[in-house]
Amino acid sequence: ISIEIEDREFEDIEISKEEIKEILALGKDPEVYSKVINSIAPSIYGYEEVKEAMALQLFSGVAKALPDGTRIRGDVHILLVGDPGVAKSQLLRYGVRLAPRGIYTSGKSSTSAGLTATAVKDEFGEGRWTLEAGALVLADMGLACVDELDKMEADDRSSMHEAMEQQTISIAKAGIMATLKSRCALLGAANPKFGRFDRYEPIAKQINMPPALMSRFDLIFILTDEPSVTRDTAIAEHILKA
């Protein structure tokens, strides 16, 4: 008799007494805000505003339940749109590593079923249909990072609307009617429509995303790769130091 674990559950983080002392000491430090920001992706030069936004996203806000039954989400959704090679994917990877429950997926290879939930036949349940959670459900109470958002199919992208605003995913597949929770913050990255930003065209025209989905993001950062001797020298020196 042997047991093989197919799906590993997210475990709660155990904090030792020494770590509790360090956390309390850090809480009394007047420079704690800047220290938290500087500890996010220190290998990547610059992007102070983006790192500050990521820090606030990881801490998250407070969800509000109103008397009439409606719920206002407390999670912050961030979108990074920029030229190739400006470390967008690296920031996403770092966010996944920092979040206790972080899921990373690339939009080019993700379908709506992969992001939400898919119906599969259960081999052990007499061939009955069961639901398998997708990336946004697995990231419940955590961080979901979706790279290459612009390369997703329009139908697959539309499945994110409900997950981002209502923080639920409604499923009606194979006779199963269910509502799954996806109380996660979303950190997305996308490239401009023409591969790089054209400095002579309005930026809004160059983002290949529907306005309905854009409105779901609380913070949108435009990252351009403009030649600059001073900045490029500083980046090169930072890379060599690391």
GROMACS .gro file of N, CA and C in nm, residues 14-21:
model
   24
   14GLU      N    1   0.462   2.888   0.943
   14GLU     CA    2   0.490   2.883   1.087
   14GLU      C    3   0.599   2.983   1.121
   15ILE      N    4   0.569   3.069   1.216
   15ILE     CA    5   0.664   3.174   1.253
   15ILE      C    6   0.726   3.140   1.388
   16SER      N    7   0.858   3.141   1.393
   16SER     CA    8   0.929   3.109   1.518
   16SER      C    9   0.930   3.231   1.610
   17LYS      N   10   0.969   3.210   1.735
   17LYS     CA   11   0.974   3.319   1.835
   17LYS      C   12   1.075   3.426   1.793
   18GLU      N   13   1.187   3.382   1.736
   18GLU     CA   14   1.290   3.478   1.692
   18GLU      C   15   1.236   3.567   1.580
   19GLU      N   16   1.160   3.503   1.489
   19GLU     CA   17   1.103   3.580   1.378
   19GLU      C   18   0.997   3.679   1.427
   20ILE      N   19   0.920   3.640   1.529
   20ILE     CA   20   0.820   3.731   1.587
   20ILE      C   21   0.889   3.854   1.646
   21LYS      N   22   1.003   3.831   1.714
   21LYS     CA   23   1.080   3.943   1.771
   21LYS      C   24   1.129   4.036   1.660
   0.00000   0.00000   0.00000
